[in-house]
Amino acid sequence: MHNDDRIVICESPDIDEAVDRLNEAFNEKRTIIIVGRCRVDYHGRASSKLEPGERIVIMKEDGAVLVHRSKGYEPVNWQPSGCILQALREEDCLIIKAIKRAPREVVTIFFDRIHFLSTFKLMDEGEFSLYASEEEMRRAILMEPSLIEEGFKPIDYERRVKPGFVDIYGVDKDGRIVVVEIKRRTAGKEAVLQLERYIETLKRSLNKEVRGILAAPVISRDARQTLLSLGLDFRRVDPKKCSEILKRKEEKKILDFFRHFTNA
Amino acid sequence: MHNDDRIVICESPDIDEAVDRLNEAFNEKRTIIIVGRCRVDYHGRASSKLEPGERIVIMKEDGAVLVHRSKGYEPVNWQPSGCILQALREEDCLIIKAIKRAPREVVTIFFDRIHFLSTFKLMDEGEFSLYASEEEMRRAILMEPSLIEEGFKPIDYERRVKPGFVDIYGVDKDGRIVVVEIKRRTAGKEAVLQLERYIETLKRSLNKEVRGILAAPVISRDARQTLLSLGLDFRRVDPKKCSEILKRKEEKKILDFFRHFTNA
């Protein structure tokens, strides 16, 4: 990154130098980090005021902006991608504006001291993969029961069945009771035996046929043999697909939350 | 910040130097920024994998950790406050672990190139104040109608009443129809006249008594005179209080979301 001038670090730049560096970085769509003393105003559907203090400001190549304090994982102010960024000097102050349109929302950062400013281009093509937990897989299956099979209808989850709790309890398209045991990694023999114990308990108490389905991304070879010998079923359920299902459903919620409540 | 050695900037440090700087920073509860090439693993209730690329990593004095890519306002990986941070060398790799307990969640960052590393103490006592929008004030009033008056029952909001939309439409404790007009800043004469127009329309169409309440943080002096002369009421409703009400109610939602879906 250094060789081709992809990184610029200015310690304690004066305001004019900072303005020059920032405008150069905005033009070249560089990512920017500033550490310094600032106050921040936000005006839009809501408004906020952050009194002076030392903070980290990140401005990304796509116009996203974050203001971070010394504590907590959440930014105190932020703007999403697509903002227009402006830097200017006003007396002894460096003013940075991040402007979002439709609806108009403006975050204005007033620096009176800059400890350092760095600009660079991040080369980043790496893929991100998120895999769900068993609880998340359960939620995804409850949202889309066809992940188990067509016509499957969940009735309950985490139902107490000795010796533990059944992940999902439901009926299949023929009205037979179905118990689903979920594993997020390779399902082994232990998972099969666990499922069998639930089924035995239920059969005894209900005096009915009960189907057992093991839902996991993959099943080990010996577990599959045991499963077949006990007359149970295996369904391949991909934790990644589950997390995508949840993400689609929950993205709306979180976007609504941020739209309505935080500053963008 | 420079004078008392509160800022350290290392350009292209080697791994041993980075490990030393990091351990020093963890001990002294300094905030840390690293820009470099890394991959990231997360294991906990869910798990994720981020393939190598150049990123910004922030570690805060309270143990919160953020991994940011070149785009978007959201971190790709993160950990909340309270993590235990560790740095070590493994062959040609700088490994940083952020460990959260109960439930255990671990984010591991593997750097194979460090462009720069900076550590510092942020002095930040500045207060943050968030003020609600009119829409948010409306939502807060719908959640807590006693913000208007005891016994007030909202029936509808954004109800079409010529020449526009009534913010909140409801009944008071005596069963009288109430129209609430919300302003997030000083309510002026125009707001009073707007409310009066809604009331006139409603009175004509319902042939009933209709009360008008103007809800705002403050009302201008001449607006108050007009308001009194028209027999309308003013209620002081503080946008900041509204945003606190929403925050209390929504914090749970967002925490649930993050707990269930993202990595901490």
Short mmCIF file of C-alpha atoms in Angstrom, two decimals, chain B residues 7-223:
data_model
loop_
_atom_site.label_atom_id
_atom_site.label_comp_id
_atom_site.label_asym_id
_atom_site.label_seq_id
_atom_site.Cartn_x
_atom_site.Cartn_y
_atom_site.Cartn_z
CA ILE B 7 -0.73 9.35 20.61
CA VAL B 8 1.45 6.65 19.08
CA ILE B 9 1.58 6.13 15.31
CA CYS B 10 3.61 3.26 13.83
CA GLU B 11 3.84 3.04 10.04
CA SER B 12 4.35 -0.50 8.75
CA PRO B 13 5.40 -1.92 12.11
CA ASP B 14 6.79 -5.44 12.10
CA ILE B 15 4.77 -8.08 13.92
CA ASP B 16 6.80 -8.07 17.13
CA GLU B 17 6.56 -4.31 17.41
CA ALA B 18 2.81 -4.48 16.77
CA VAL B 19 2.36 -7.13 19.48
CA ASP B 20 4.31 -4.97 21.95
CA ARG B 21 2.35 -1.85 21.11
CA LEU B 22 -0.93 -3.68 21.36
CA ASN B 23 -0.23 -5.29 24.72
CA GLU B 24 0.92 -1.93 26.07
CA ALA B 25 -2.29 -0.39 24.74
CA PHE B 26 -4.50 -3.13 26.22
CA ASN B 27 -2.83 -2.64 29.61
CA GLU B 28 -3.22 1.11 29.52
CA LYS B 29 -6.75 0.92 28.12
CA ARG B 30 -5.84 2.92 25.05
CA THR B 31 -7.95 3.09 21.93
CA ILE B 32 -6.35 1.41 18.93
CA ILE B 33 -6.69 1.76 15.17
CA ILE B 34 -5.03 -0.71 12.80
CA VAL B 35 -5.17 -0.51 9.02
CA GLY B 36 -3.89 -3.56 7.25
CA ARG B 37 -4.60 -6.82 5.49
CA CYS B 38 -6.45 -9.36 7.59
CA ARG B 39 -8.89 -12.21 7.67
CA VAL B 40 -11.45 -12.59 10.45
CA ASP B 41 -13.13 -15.57 12.09
CA TYR B 42 -16.03 -15.40 14.46
CA HIS B 43 -17.30 -18.28 16.57
CA GLY B 44 -20.09 -18.13 19.06
CA ARG B 45 -23.80 -18.71 18.83
CA ALA B 46 -23.35 -18.24 15.10
CA SER B 47 -20.11 -18.19 13.17
CA SER B 48 -18.63 -16.25 10.28
CA LYS B 49 -15.60 -16.13 8.07
CA LEU B 50 -14.19 -13.06 6.35
CA GLU B 51 -11.62 -13.80 3.66
CA PRO B 52 -8.42 -11.67 3.48
CA GLY B 53 -8.56 -8.01 2.49
CA GLU B 54 -7.51 -4.58 3.72
CA ARG B 55 -9.61 -3.25 6.58
CA ILE B 56 -9.78 -0.83 9.46
CA VAL B 57 -9.85 -2.39 12.91
CA ILE B 58 -10.78 -0.29 15.94
CA MET B 59 -10.36 -1.57 19.49
CA LYS B 60 -11.72 0.68 22.17
CA GLU B 61 -10.62 1.24 25.74
CA ASP B 62 -13.65 -0.68 27.02
CA GLY B 63 -12.93 -3.75 24.89
CA ALA B 64 -15.38 -3.03 22.07
CA VAL B 65 -14.03 -4.09 18.67
CA LEU B 66 -15.03 -3.07 15.14
CA VAL B 67 -13.83 -4.36 11.78
CA HIS B 68 -14.70 -2.00 8.94
CA ARG B 69 -14.42 -2.54 5.20
CA SER B 70 -14.10 0.22 2.63
CA LYS B 71 -17.85 0.54 2.19
CA GLY B 72 -21.01 0.85 4.24
CA TYR B 73 -21.72 2.24 7.68
CA GLU B 74 -21.96 -1.15 9.35
CA PRO B 75 -18.96 -3.05 10.66
CA VAL B 76 -18.47 -6.47 9.07
CA ASN B 77 -17.46 -7.97 12.42
CA TRP B 78 -17.74 -6.52 15.87
CA GLN B 79 -17.74 -7.24 19.56
CA PRO B 80 -19.43 -5.23 22.29
CA SER B 81 -17.79 -3.55 25.28
CA GLY B 82 -16.27 -5.80 27.89
CA CYS B 83 -14.19 -8.08 25.70
CA ILE B 84 -10.85 -9.44 26.75
CA LEU B 85 -8.30 -8.47 24.10
CA GLN B 86 -5.17 -10.47 23.32
CA ALA B 87 -2.41 -10.00 20.75
CA LEU B 88 0.20 -12.55 19.80
CA ARG B 89 2.50 -13.55 17.02
CA GLU B 90 2.11 -16.81 15.18
CA GLU B 91 4.71 -17.24 12.45
CA ASP B 92 4.29 -14.27 10.10
CA CYS B 93 0.92 -13.36 11.45
CA LEU B 94 -0.36 -10.91 14.06
CA ILE B 95 -3.29 -12.54 15.80
CA ILE B 96 -5.75 -10.47 17.78
CA LYS B 97 -8.45 -12.17 19.81
CA ALA B 98 -11.50 -10.41 21.25
CA ILE B 99 -13.19 -12.73 23.72
CA LYS B 100 -16.62 -12.18 25.16
CA ARG B 101 -17.92 -14.44 27.92
CA ALA B 102 -21.42 -15.69 28.75
CA PRO B 103 -22.21 -16.67 26.15
CA ARG B 104 -18.72 -17.15 24.81
CA GLU B 105 -18.13 -15.39 21.50
CA VAL B 106 -14.69 -15.02 19.98
CA VAL B 107 -13.60 -12.79 17.11
CA THR B 108 -10.11 -13.60 15.85
CA ILE B 109 -8.30 -11.26 13.47
CA PHE B 110 -5.27 -12.52 11.54
CA PHE B 111 -3.12 -9.70 10.09
CA ASP B 112 -0.48 -10.59 7.53
CA ARG B 113 0.29 -6.93 6.71
CA ILE B 114 -0.01 -3.87 8.90
CA HIS B 115 0.02 -0.53 7.11
CA PHE B 116 -0.29 1.46 10.26
CA LEU B 117 -1.13 1.11 13.89
CA SER B 118 -2.08 3.96 16.15
CA THR B 119 -2.88 3.99 19.87
CA PHE B 120 -4.14 6.89 21.94
CA LYS B 121 -6.32 8.00 24.83
CA LEU B 122 -9.40 9.95 23.79
CA MET B 123 -10.45 12.68 26.20
CA ASP B 124 -14.17 12.90 25.74
CA GLU B 125 -16.66 14.20 28.24
CA GLY B 126 -18.98 15.82 25.69
CA GLU B 127 -22.69 15.24 26.18
CA PHE B 128 -24.80 13.78 23.39
CA SER B 129 -28.39 14.96 22.99
CA LEU B 130 -30.82 13.50 20.53
CA TYR B 131 -34.04 15.27 19.66
CA ALA B 132 -36.96 13.52 18.09
CA SER B 133 -38.61 14.30 14.76
CA GLU B 134 -42.34 15.05 14.61
CA GLU B 135 -42.95 11.52 13.44
CA GLU B 136 -41.03 10.19 16.43
CA MET B 137 -42.90 12.50 18.77
CA ARG B 138 -46.12 11.10 17.33
CA ARG B 139 -44.93 7.53 17.92
CA ALA B 140 -43.94 8.40 21.50
CA ILE B 141 -47.36 9.97 22.15
CA LEU B 142 -49.08 6.90 20.70
CA MET B 143 -47.03 4.75 23.08
CA GLU B 144 -47.59 7.06 26.05
CA PRO B 145 -50.76 9.09 25.45
CA SER B 146 -50.51 10.64 28.91
CA LEU B 147 -47.86 12.90 27.37
CA ILE B 148 -50.92 14.79 26.07
CA GLU B 149 -53.13 14.41 29.15
CA GLU B 150 -54.48 11.82 31.55
CA GLY B 151 -57.22 9.77 29.97
CA PHE B 152 -56.36 10.69 26.38
CA LYS B 153 -56.95 7.76 24.00
CA PRO B 154 -55.51 7.95 20.49
CA ILE B 155 -57.75 6.38 17.84
CA ASP B 156 -55.91 7.13 14.64
CA TYR B 157 -52.94 9.02 13.28
CA GLU B 158 -52.17 10.76 10.01
CA ARG B 159 -55.92 10.82 9.43
CA ARG B 160 -56.93 12.64 6.25
CA VAL B 161 -58.77 15.82 7.23
CA LYS B 162 -58.88 18.63 4.73
CA PRO B 163 -56.67 20.49 4.04
CA GLY B 164 -54.10 17.86 5.13
CA PHE B 165 -53.52 15.12 7.70
CA VAL B 166 -54.21 15.28 11.39
CA ASP B 167 -51.19 14.10 13.43
CA ILE B 168 -53.21 12.29 16.10
CA TYR B 169 -56.95 11.87 16.40
CA GLY B 170 -58.47 10.56 19.64
CA VAL B 171 -60.84 11.10 22.53
CA ASP B 172 -60.32 12.66 25.93
CA LYS B 173 -61.40 11.21 29.27
CA ASP B 174 -64.87 12.74 28.81
CA GLY B 175 -65.32 11.17 25.38
CA ARG B 176 -64.78 14.41 23.45
CA ILE B 177 -62.99 14.20 20.13
CA VAL B 178 -59.43 15.55 20.27
CA VAL B 179 -57.17 16.58 17.44
CA VAL B 180 -53.45 16.84 18.25
CA GLU B 181 -51.07 18.85 16.10
CA ILE B 182 -47.38 18.19 16.79
CA LYS B 183 -44.45 20.54 16.28
CA ARG B 184 -40.89 19.66 17.21
CA ARG B 185 -39.76 23.26 17.54
CA THR B 186 -41.39 26.43 18.76
CA ALA B 187 -45.02 26.36 17.63
CA GLY B 188 -45.93 29.57 15.83
CA LYS B 189 -49.17 31.17 14.74
CA GLU B 190 -49.21 29.06 11.55
CA ALA B 191 -49.40 25.86 13.61
CA VAL B 192 -52.34 27.24 15.59
CA LEU B 193 -54.20 28.20 12.40
CA GLN B 194 -53.48 24.82 10.85
CA LEU B 195 -54.98 23.10 13.90
CA GLU B 196 -58.01 25.42 13.76
CA ARG B 197 -58.63 24.49 10.11
CA TYR B 198 -58.71 20.78 10.95
CA ILE B 199 -61.10 21.42 13.81
CA GLU B 200 -63.43 23.45 11.62
CA THR B 201 -63.53 20.69 9.02
CA LEU B 202 -64.19 18.03 11.64
CA LYS B 203 -66.85 20.05 13.47
CA ARG B 204 -68.74 20.52 10.21
CA SER B 205 -68.53 16.87 9.18
CA LEU B 206 -69.16 15.35 12.63
CA ASN B 207 -71.49 18.01 13.96
CA LYS B 208 -69.86 17.59 17.36
CA GLU B 209 -67.59 19.44 19.70
CA VAL B 210 -63.92 18.93 18.78
CA ARG B 211 -60.99 19.88 21.03
CA GLY B 212 -57.67 20.96 19.55
CA ILE B 213 -54.35 20.42 21.30
CA LEU B 214 -51.08 21.81 20.03
CA ALA B 215 -48.17 19.65 21.27
CA ALA B 216 -44.72 21.23 21.03
CA PRO B 217 -41.69 21.98 23.21
CA VAL B 218 -42.65 25.66 23.31
CA ILE B 219 -45.15 28.10 21.82
CA SER B 220 -44.45 31.64 20.67
CA ARG B 221 -46.14 34.45 22.51
CA ASP B 222 -48.38 35.62 19.66
CA ALA B 223 -49.30 32.02 18.81
#
